[in-house]
Structures are given as C-alpha cells and as structure tokens.
PDB file of C-alpha atoms in Angstrom:
ATOM      1  CA  MET A 684       8.386   4.977   0.301  1.00 65.00           C
ATOM      2  CA  TRP A 685       9.903   2.961   2.976  1.00 67.00           C
ATOM      3  CA  GLU A 686      12.096   5.343   4.381  1.00 70.00           C
ATOM      4  CA  LEU A 687       9.449   8.229   3.804  1.00 70.00           C
ATOM      5  CA  TRP A 688       7.358   6.036   6.595  1.00 67.00           C
ATOM      6  CA  THR A 689      10.318   5.027   8.858  1.00 76.00           C
ATOM      7  CA  ILE A 690      11.242   9.707   8.895  1.00 74.00           C
ATOM      8  CA  GLY A 691       6.940   9.939   9.251  1.00 69.00           C
ATOM      9  CA  LEU A 692       7.357   6.899  12.062  1.00 70.00           C
ATOM     10  CA  PHE A 693      10.793   8.471  14.165  1.00 66.00           C
ATOM     11  CA  VAL A 694       9.462  12.594  13.928  1.00 69.00           C
ATOM     12  CA  TYR A 695       6.233  11.321  15.472  1.00 64.00           C
ATOM     13  CA  THR A 696       8.089   8.873  18.407  1.00 71.00           C
ATOM     14  CA  LEU A 697       9.945  12.005  18.764  1.00 67.00           C
ATOM     15  CA  LEU A 698       6.926  14.829  18.940  1.00 64.00           C
ATOM     16  CA  VAL A 699       5.065  12.074  20.905  1.00 66.00           C
ATOM     17  CA  VAL A 700       7.949  12.111  23.843  1.00 68.00           C
ATOM     18  CA  ARG A 701       8.317  15.580  23.484  1.00 64.00           C
ATOM     19  CA  LEU A 702       4.774  15.356  24.598  1.00 65.00           C
ATOM     20  CA  CYS A 703       5.630  13.311  27.120  1.00 68.00           C
ATOM     21  CA  PHE A 704       7.812  15.666  29.093  1.00 65.00           C
ATOM     22  CA  ILE A 705       5.869  18.897  28.076  1.00 69.00           C
ATOM     23  CA  VAL A 706       1.838  18.144  29.124  1.00 69.00           C
ATOM     24  CA  PRO A 707       1.376  18.252  32.941  1.00 76.00           C
ATOM     25  CA  CYS A 708      -1.122  14.987  32.499  1.00 62.00           C
ATOM     26  CA  PHE A 709       1.374  12.751  30.841  1.00 60.00           C
ATOM     27  CA  SER A 710       4.196  14.210  32.025  1.00 57.00           C
ATOM     28  CA  LEU A 711       6.881  10.739  33.134  1.00 46.00           C
ATOM     29  CA  VAL A 712       8.579  14.002  35.474  1.00 48.00           C
ATOM     30  CA  LYS A 713       7.374  13.656  38.841  1.00 49.00           C
ATOM     31  CA  LYS A 714       4.837  17.062  40.123  1.00 55.00           C
ATOM     32  CA  PRO A 715       6.072  18.970  42.243  1.00 54.00           C
ATOM     33  CA  THR A 716       4.145  18.871  45.367  1.00 53.00           C
ATOM     34  CA  GLY A 717       3.141  20.418  49.298  1.00 53.00           C
ATOM     35  CA  SER A 718       1.972  23.720  50.005  1.00 50.00           C
ATOM     36  CA  THR A 719       4.427  26.652  49.015  1.00 53.00           C
ATOM     37  CA  THR A 720       5.543  28.344  45.739  1.00 58.00           C
ATOM     38  CA  ARG A 721       9.220  29.554  45.485  1.00 66.00           C
ATOM     39  CA  TRP A 722       8.914  32.399  44.345  1.00 71.00           C
ATOM     40  CA  GLU A 723      12.697  34.799  45.616  1.00 75.00           C
ATOM     41  CA  ARG A 724      14.010  36.317  42.019  1.00 82.00           C
ATOM     42  CA  LYS A 725      11.577  34.738  39.413  1.00 89.00           C
ATOM     43  CA  SER A 726       9.256  36.671  36.863  1.00 92.00           C
ATOM     44  CA  LEU A 727       5.651  36.216  37.854  1.00 95.00           C
ATOM     45  CA  MET A 728       3.002  36.200  35.544  1.00 96.00           C
ATOM     46  CA  VAL A 729      -1.075  37.102  37.077  1.00 97.00           C
ATOM     47  CA  LEU A 730      -4.285  36.362  35.364  1.00 96.00           C
ATOM     48  CA  LEU A 731      -6.761  39.123  35.958  1.00 95.00           C
ATOM     49  CA  GLY A 732     -10.612  38.245  35.248  1.00 85.00           C
ATOM     50  CA  SER A 733     -12.712  41.100  36.351  1.00 80.00           C
ATOM     51  CA  GLY A 734     -14.779  40.688  39.765  1.00 78.00           C
ATOM     52  CA  GLY A 735     -14.974  38.470  42.015  1.00 89.00           C
ATOM     53  CA  HIS A 736     -11.785  37.026  40.565  1.00 93.00           C
ATOM     54  CA  THR A 737      -9.662  39.395  40.597  1.00 95.00           C
ATOM     55  CA  GLY A 738     -10.478  40.386  44.438  1.00 94.00           C
ATOM     56  CA  GLU A 739      -9.756  36.660  45.109  1.00 95.00           C
ATOM     57  CA  MET A 740      -6.483  36.039  43.813  1.00 96.00           C
ATOM     58  CA  LEU A 741      -5.729  39.518  44.636  1.00 95.00           C
ATOM     59  CA  ARG A 742      -6.741  38.530  48.417  1.00 94.00           C
ATOM     60  CA  MET A 743      -4.087  35.480  48.020  1.00 94.00           C
ATOM     61  CA  LEU A 744      -1.609  37.698  46.188  1.00 93.00           C
ATOM     62  CA  THR A 745      -2.085  39.837  49.088  1.00 90.00           C
ATOM     63  CA  SER A 746      -0.662  36.405  51.934  1.00 84.00           C
ATOM     64  CA  VAL A 747       2.544  35.889  50.000  1.00 81.00           C
ATOM     65  CA  ASP A 748       5.579  38.143  51.654  1.00 74.00           C
ATOM     66  CA  SER A 749       7.791  37.410  49.293  1.00 75.00           C
ATOM     67  CA  LEU A 750       6.169  39.054  46.673  1.00 80.00           C
ATOM     68  CA  ASP A 751       9.092  41.690  46.715  1.00 77.00           C
ATOM     69  CA  ARG A 752      11.390  38.803  45.879  1.00 82.00           C
ATOM     70  CA  LEU A 753       9.961  38.062  42.602  1.00 87.00           C
ATOM     71  CA  ARG A 754      12.784  39.473  39.516  1.00 86.00           C
ATOM     72  CA  LYS A 755       8.854  40.509  37.796  1.00 90.00           C
ATOM     73  CA  ILE A 756       5.594  40.135  37.742  1.00 93.00           C
ATOM     74  CA  THR A 757       3.223  41.108  34.862  1.00 95.00           C
ATOM     75  CA  PHE A 758      -1.105  41.388  35.328  1.00 96.00           C
ATOM     76  CA  VAL A 759      -2.972  40.039  32.664  1.00 95.00           C
ATOM     77  CA  VAL A 760      -6.291  42.294  32.919  1.00 94.00           C
ATOM     78  CA  SER A 761      -9.325  41.248  30.125  1.00 87.00           C
ATOM     79  CA  SER A 762      -9.613  44.243  27.347  1.00 84.00           C
ATOM     80  CA  GLY A 763     -12.175  47.466  29.228  1.00 84.00           C
ATOM     81  CA  ASP A 764     -11.512  45.860  32.740  1.00 89.00           C
ATOM     82  CA  THR A 765     -11.574  48.479  34.490  1.00 91.00           C
ATOM     83  CA  SER A 766     -12.119  47.920  37.626  1.00 94.00           C
ATOM     84  CA  SER A 767      -9.746  45.275  38.055  1.00 94.00           C
ATOM     85  CA  ILE A 768      -7.422  48.077  36.615  1.00 94.00           C
ATOM     86  CA  VAL A 769      -8.551  49.672  39.813  1.00 95.00           C
ATOM     87  CA  LEU A 770      -8.341  47.010  42.702  1.00 95.00           C
ATOM     88  CA  LEU A 771      -4.651  46.191  40.763  1.00 95.00           C
ATOM     89  CA  GLU A 772      -3.257  49.902  41.720  1.00 94.00           C
ATOM     90  CA  LYS A 773      -4.939  49.635  45.699  1.00 95.00           C
ATOM     91  CA  PHE A 774      -2.634  46.793  45.936  1.00 94.00           C
ATOM     92  CA  ALA A 775       0.104  47.176  44.014  1.00 93.00           C
ATOM     93  CA  LYS A 776       0.524  50.764  46.731  1.00 92.00           C
ATOM     94  CA  LYS A 777      -0.144  49.059  50.266  1.00 90.00           C
ATOM     95  CA  LYS A 778       2.188  45.848  48.826  1.00 88.00           C
ATOM     96  CA  ARG A 779       4.692  48.687  47.779  1.00 87.00           C
ATOM     97  CA  LEU A 780       4.903  47.390  44.170  1.00 87.00           C
ATOM     98  CA  THR A 781       6.331  50.629  41.793  1.00 84.00           C
ATOM     99  CA  LYS A 782       5.485  50.905  38.247  1.00 82.00           C
ATOM    100  CA  ASP A 783       9.260  49.146  36.991  1.00 84.00           C
ATOM    101  CA  THR A 784       8.785  46.075  39.147  1.00 86.00           C
ATOM    102  CA  TYR A 785       4.825  45.242  37.832  1.00 92.00           C
ATOM    103  CA  THR A 786       3.790  45.654  33.715  1.00 92.00           C
ATOM    104  CA  ILE A 787       0.455  45.662  33.469  1.00 93.00           C
ATOM    105  CA  LEU A 788      -1.281  43.292  29.727  1.00 93.00           C
ATOM    106  CA  GLU A 789      -4.359  43.641  28.236  1.00 90.00           C
ATOM    107  CA  LEU A 790      -6.247  40.960  26.405  1.00 88.00           C
ATOM    108  CA  PRO A 791      -9.115  40.545  24.975  1.00 78.00           C
ATOM    109  CA  ARG A 792     -12.150  38.619  27.365  1.00 72.00           C
ATOM    110  CA  ALA A 793     -13.076  34.758  26.033  1.00 62.00           C
ATOM    111  CA  ARG A 794     -16.545  35.832  26.824  1.00 57.00           C
ATOM    112  CA  SER A 795     -18.460  36.902  28.827  1.00 58.00           C
ATOM    113  CA  VAL A 796     -20.929  36.049  31.939  1.00 55.00           C
ATOM    114  CA  GLY A 797     -24.543  34.511  30.536  1.00 54.00           C
ATOM    115  CA  GLU A 798     -23.188  34.927  27.343  1.00 55.00           C
ATOM    116  CA  GLY A 799     -24.920  32.126  25.119  1.00 57.00           C
ATOM    117  CA  LEU A 800     -23.166  28.950  24.287  1.00 58.00           C
ATOM    118  CA  LEU A 801     -22.140  29.702  20.969  1.00 68.00           C
ATOM    119  CA  SER A 802     -21.792  32.973  21.329  1.00 67.00           C
ATOM    120  CA  SER A 803     -19.161  31.646  23.592  1.00 65.00           C
ATOM    121  CA  VAL A 804     -17.652  29.488  21.678  1.00 71.00           C
ATOM    122  CA  LYS A 805     -17.399  32.119  19.351  1.00 76.00           C
ATOM    123  CA  SER A 806     -15.441  34.420  21.508  1.00 75.00           C
ATOM    124  CA  THR A 807     -12.409  32.153  22.860  1.00 75.00           C
ATOM    125  CA  ILE A 808     -11.588  31.028  20.058  1.00 82.00           C
ATOM    126  CA  ILE A 809     -11.797  35.202  18.486  1.00 83.00           C
ATOM    127  CA  SER A 810      -9.292  34.898  22.226  1.00 81.00           C
ATOM    128  CA  THR A 811      -7.079  32.226  21.629  1.00 86.00           C
ATOM    129  CA  PHE A 812      -5.784  33.548  18.626  1.00 89.00           C
ATOM    130  CA  SER A 813      -5.761  37.611  19.775  1.00 89.00           C
ATOM    131  CA  THR A 814      -4.082  36.246  23.095  1.00 89.00           C
ATOM    132  CA  PHE A 815      -1.225  34.665  20.385  1.00 91.00           C
ATOM    133  CA  ALA A 816      -0.316  37.183  18.290  1.00 91.00           C
ATOM    134  CA  THR A 817      -0.168  39.054  21.550  1.00 90.00           C
ATOM    135  CA  LEU A 818       1.826  37.594  23.717  1.00 91.00           C
ATOM    136  CA  SER A 819       4.242  36.298  21.001  1.00 89.00           C
ATOM    137  CA  ARG A 820       4.733  40.391  19.596  1.00 86.00           C
ATOM    138  CA  GLN A 821       4.817  41.061  23.569  1.00 82.00           C
ATOM    139  CA  GLY A 822       7.517  38.790  24.138  1.00 75.00           C
ATOM    140  CA  HIS A 823      10.377  40.330  23.824  1.00 71.00           C
ATOM    141  CA  ARG A 824       8.589  42.493  26.244  1.00 75.00           C
ATOM    142  CA  ILE A 825       7.079  41.729  28.997  1.00 78.00           C
ATOM    143  CA  GLY A 826       9.239  38.059  28.241  1.00 82.00           C
ATOM    144  CA  HIS A 827       8.669  34.320  29.002  1.00 88.00           C
ATOM    145  CA  PRO A 828       7.772  34.016  32.433  1.00 94.00           C
ATOM    146  CA  ASP A 829       9.016  31.520  35.383  1.00 94.00           C
ATOM    147  CA  ILE A 830       4.891  30.885  36.266  1.00 95.00           C
ATOM    148  CA  LEU A 831       1.562  31.819  35.050  1.00 97.00           C
ATOM    149  CA  MET A 832      -0.532  31.970  37.401  1.00 97.00           C
ATOM    150  CA  VAL A 833      -4.544  31.426  37.190  1.00 97.00           C
ATOM    151  CA  ASN A 834      -7.567  31.102  39.088  1.00 95.00           C
ATOM    152  CA  GLY A 835     -10.741  29.647  36.007  1.00 87.00           C
ATOM    153  CA  PRO A 836     -11.703  33.400  34.324  1.00 87.00           C
ATOM    154  CA  GLY A 837     -12.145  32.249  30.868  1.00 84.00           C
ATOM    155  CA  THR A 838      -9.333  34.121  29.617  1.00 89.00           C
ATOM    156  CA  SER A 839      -7.146  31.014  31.495  1.00 92.00           C
ATOM    157  CA  VAL A 840      -7.872  28.022  29.057  1.00 90.00           C
ATOM    158  CA  PRO A 841      -6.624  30.866  25.642  1.00 92.00           C
ATOM    159  CA  LEU A 842      -2.635  31.887  27.988  1.00 94.00           C
ATOM    160  CA  CYS A 843      -2.220  28.427  29.808  1.00 94.00           C
ATOM    161  CA  LEU A 844      -2.170  26.689  25.976  1.00 93.00           C
ATOM    162  CA  PHE A 845      -0.195  29.515  24.991  1.00 94.00           C
ATOM    163  CA  PHE A 846       2.567  28.694  27.792  1.00 95.00           C
ATOM    164  CA  THR A 847       2.371  25.176  27.108  1.00 94.00           C
ATOM    165  CA  CYS A 848       3.078  25.356  23.100  1.00 92.00           C
ATOM    166  CA  TRP A 849       5.538  27.440  24.238  1.00 92.00           C
ATOM    167  CA  ASN A 850       7.096  24.889  26.324  1.00 93.00           C
ATOM    168  CA  PHE A 851       6.751  22.016  24.149  1.00 91.00           C
ATOM    169  CA  LEU A 852       8.724  24.979  21.062  1.00 90.00           C
ATOM    170  CA  GLY A 853      11.182  25.102  23.673  1.00 88.00           C
ATOM    171  CA  GLU A 854      11.038  28.681  23.494  1.00 87.00           C
ATOM    172  CA  SER A 855       9.974  29.025  27.363  1.00 88.00           C
ATOM    173  CA  ASN A 856       9.379  26.525  30.578  1.00 91.00           C
ATOM    174  CA  THR A 857       6.359  28.541  32.171  1.00 95.00           C
ATOM    175  CA  ARG A 858       5.103  26.074  35.510  1.00 95.00           C
ATOM    176  CA  ILE A 859       1.234  26.899  35.270  1.00 96.00           C
ATOM    177  CA  LEU A 860      -0.389  26.522  38.331  1.00 96.00           C
ATOM    178  CA  TYR A 861      -4.099  26.534  38.721  1.00 97.00           C
ATOM    179  CA  ILE A 862      -6.677  27.128  41.525  1.00 97.00           C
ATOM    180  CA  GLU A 863      -9.829  27.113  41.445  1.00 97.00           C
ATOM    181  CA  SER A 864     -12.003  29.304  42.030  1.00 95.00           C
ATOM    182  CA  LEU A 865     -13.547  29.366  46.036  1.00 95.00           C
ATOM    183  CA  ALA A 866     -16.548  29.977  44.250  1.00 93.00           C
ATOM    184  CA  ARG A 867     -16.692  26.277  42.346  1.00 95.00           C
ATOM    185  CA  VAL A 868     -17.133  24.134  46.493  1.00 94.00           C
ATOM    186  CA  LYS A 869     -18.599  21.046  44.210  1.00 93.00           C
ATOM    187  CA  ARG A 870     -16.967  20.668  40.616  1.00 94.00           C
ATOM    188  CA  LEU A 871     -14.843  22.218  38.379  1.00 95.00           C
ATOM    189  CA  SER A 872     -15.843  24.800  36.502  1.00 92.00           C
ATOM    190  CA  LEU A 873     -15.664  24.187  32.646  1.00 87.00           C
ATOM    191  CA  SER A 874     -11.846  26.154  32.278  1.00 90.00           C
ATOM    192  CA  GLY A 875     -10.227  24.416  35.862  1.00 94.00           C
ATOM    193  CA  THR A 876     -11.682  21.258  33.636  1.00 93.00           C
ATOM    194  CA  LEU A 877      -9.591  22.953  30.310  1.00 91.00           C
ATOM    195  CA  CYS A 878      -7.274  23.736  32.054  1.00 94.00           C
ATOM    196  CA  ARG A 879      -6.522  21.351  35.063  1.00 94.00           C
ATOM    197  CA  PRO A 880      -4.441  18.224  31.594  1.00 93.00           C
ATOM    198  CA  LEU A 881      -2.103  21.107  31.052  1.00 94.00           C
ATOM    199  CA  ALA A 882      -1.404  22.706  35.031  1.00 95.00           C
ATOM    200  CA  HIS A 883       1.479  21.654  36.508  1.00 94.00           C
ATOM    201  CA  ARG A 884      -0.104  22.365  40.423  1.00 95.00           C
ATOM    202  CA  PHE A 885      -4.332  22.347  40.261  1.00 96.00           C
ATOM    203  CA  ILE A 886      -5.191  23.114  43.876  1.00 96.00           C
ATOM    204  CA  VAL A 887      -9.211  23.605  44.671  1.00 97.00           C
ATOM    205  CA  GLN A 888     -10.145  24.848  47.451  1.00 96.00           C
ATOM    206  CA  TRP A 889     -12.987  23.163  48.809  1.00 96.00           C
ATOM    207  CA  ALA A 890     -12.272  19.354  50.117  1.00 96.00           C
ATOM    208  CA  GLU A 891     -15.293  17.827  49.029  1.00 95.00           C
ATOM    209  CA  LEU A 892     -14.043  19.526  45.387  1.00 96.00           C
ATOM    210  CA  ALA A 893     -10.583  17.608  46.034  1.00 95.00           C
ATOM    211  CA  GLY A 894     -11.948  14.391  46.920  1.00 92.00           C
ATOM    212  CA  LYS A 895     -14.172  14.141  44.221  1.00 92.00           C
ATOM    213  CA  THR A 896     -10.951  15.603  41.724  1.00 91.00           C
ATOM    214  CA  ASN A 897      -7.710  14.040  42.976  1.00 90.00           C
ATOM    215  CA  ALA A 898      -6.705  17.467  43.388  1.00 94.00           C
ATOM    216  CA  GLU A 899      -4.002  20.054  45.888  1.00 94.00           C
ATOM    217  CA  TYR A 900      -5.929  21.211  48.511  1.00 95.00           C
ATOM    218  CA  HIS A 901      -4.381  23.226  51.158  1.00 93.00           C
ATOM    219  CA  GLY A 902      -7.712  24.626  52.760  1.00 94.00           C
ATOM    220  CA  ILE A 903      -9.912  28.595  51.698  1.00 93.00           C
ATOM    221  CA  LEU A 904      -6.759  30.302  50.635  1.00 92.00           C
ATOM    222  CA  VAL A 905      -8.665  33.510  49.458  1.00 84.00           C
TER     223      VAL A 905
END
C-alpha cells in the first residue's frame, strides 16, 4: 500500500513540476519582455474572430514588416464566417501572400454575440471539444505553430487550452501571444481573463487597463 502511495506522490510531483515549467502563470522560466517579437522562419497561427476582432488583427499584421519571412501562416476562422475570409483575401493580396504560404482552418464558433449565459457555456464546451478534435485530426497538415496570436474572440479560449495541453505533453512548443481588443479600455474581456494565465505575452492597448492588470502595454497597436 505504501509503495502505491509513494509512486502516486512521485508521479504527482513530476506533473506539478512539469506544470510549473509549462503554464506561464506558474512558470519557473522567465517570461519574454519587450515590444518586439521575432517572426523569421517561424510558423504562425492567427485567430480571425469575425467583425471588429478580424479587422483589428489584420491591421496589426499589416504593420509587421517581416511577415513574408514566416515559414507558414495558419488563419483560423469560425464556421460560417465568410466576411473574415473576404477580408483575409484582401489582406493576402495587399501583403503579396501566396496560397502556398498560408492555410485557412475552420473551427466551430465558441459563442455568438448576445447569446445567453447558459447557451454560451454550452456553445463554448462544444467548441472546445470540436477544437481539440479538429486540431488533433489535422495536426499533420497544419503542424503545431511556433506562435499563436489571438485578440479576444470566444474561440481564443479553446485554442489556448489546446496548445497549453500540447505543450504540457511535449507535443508542441507553442508560444501564446494575446493582444486584448482595443474596445477593452477599463477591464479585460471574459476571453482575456480566461486566457491570461495561459499566455506567454499578454498585451493591452490602454494605459488605464495596463495599470489595473499589470499587463504589457506598448500603446495602441491597431
């Protein structure tokens, strides 16, 4: 009996130590700081969350001069979000991105704007399972990105959870870059609150919010 307890305690200790090295909020490894992110020869996954989120994300990417030096870009859109795909195609044409340099991946929407609390929770749970299943199934095609870039739509949460789990299991080494929406002036969004413990870099765009949350602040980025 004592042998089982000893083995269990040993395994538990290993898991806790692993968690401390992987999950940023517990991490024993110093987080990166500074206003720049190196993109050269990296693979990037970007979440386009429809509407304002998509517009903000594409405007931020427009200002990245080294975008063409990325090895690969995967753009994630919610199912049925044709408007984001139209905006993405215009962006790709402007940045001269060819079809062989980027991929579009469709995931179920986590929740809809104005959706009730219970319905929202149900949609998020379904989206999380669907996200895990889709990314696990298509991992060989899209690969595991070096950087995951999100800015607040509901699907941010399942994506951040997935790559945190994969990092924990040693299947990937994805760094999560969360940039809070410009619309968030005084408090974090629900997605931001949930994703912050998982993000390697968490950036807000208003000094007032940075003062309240102790997040990174580099001015307005969009």
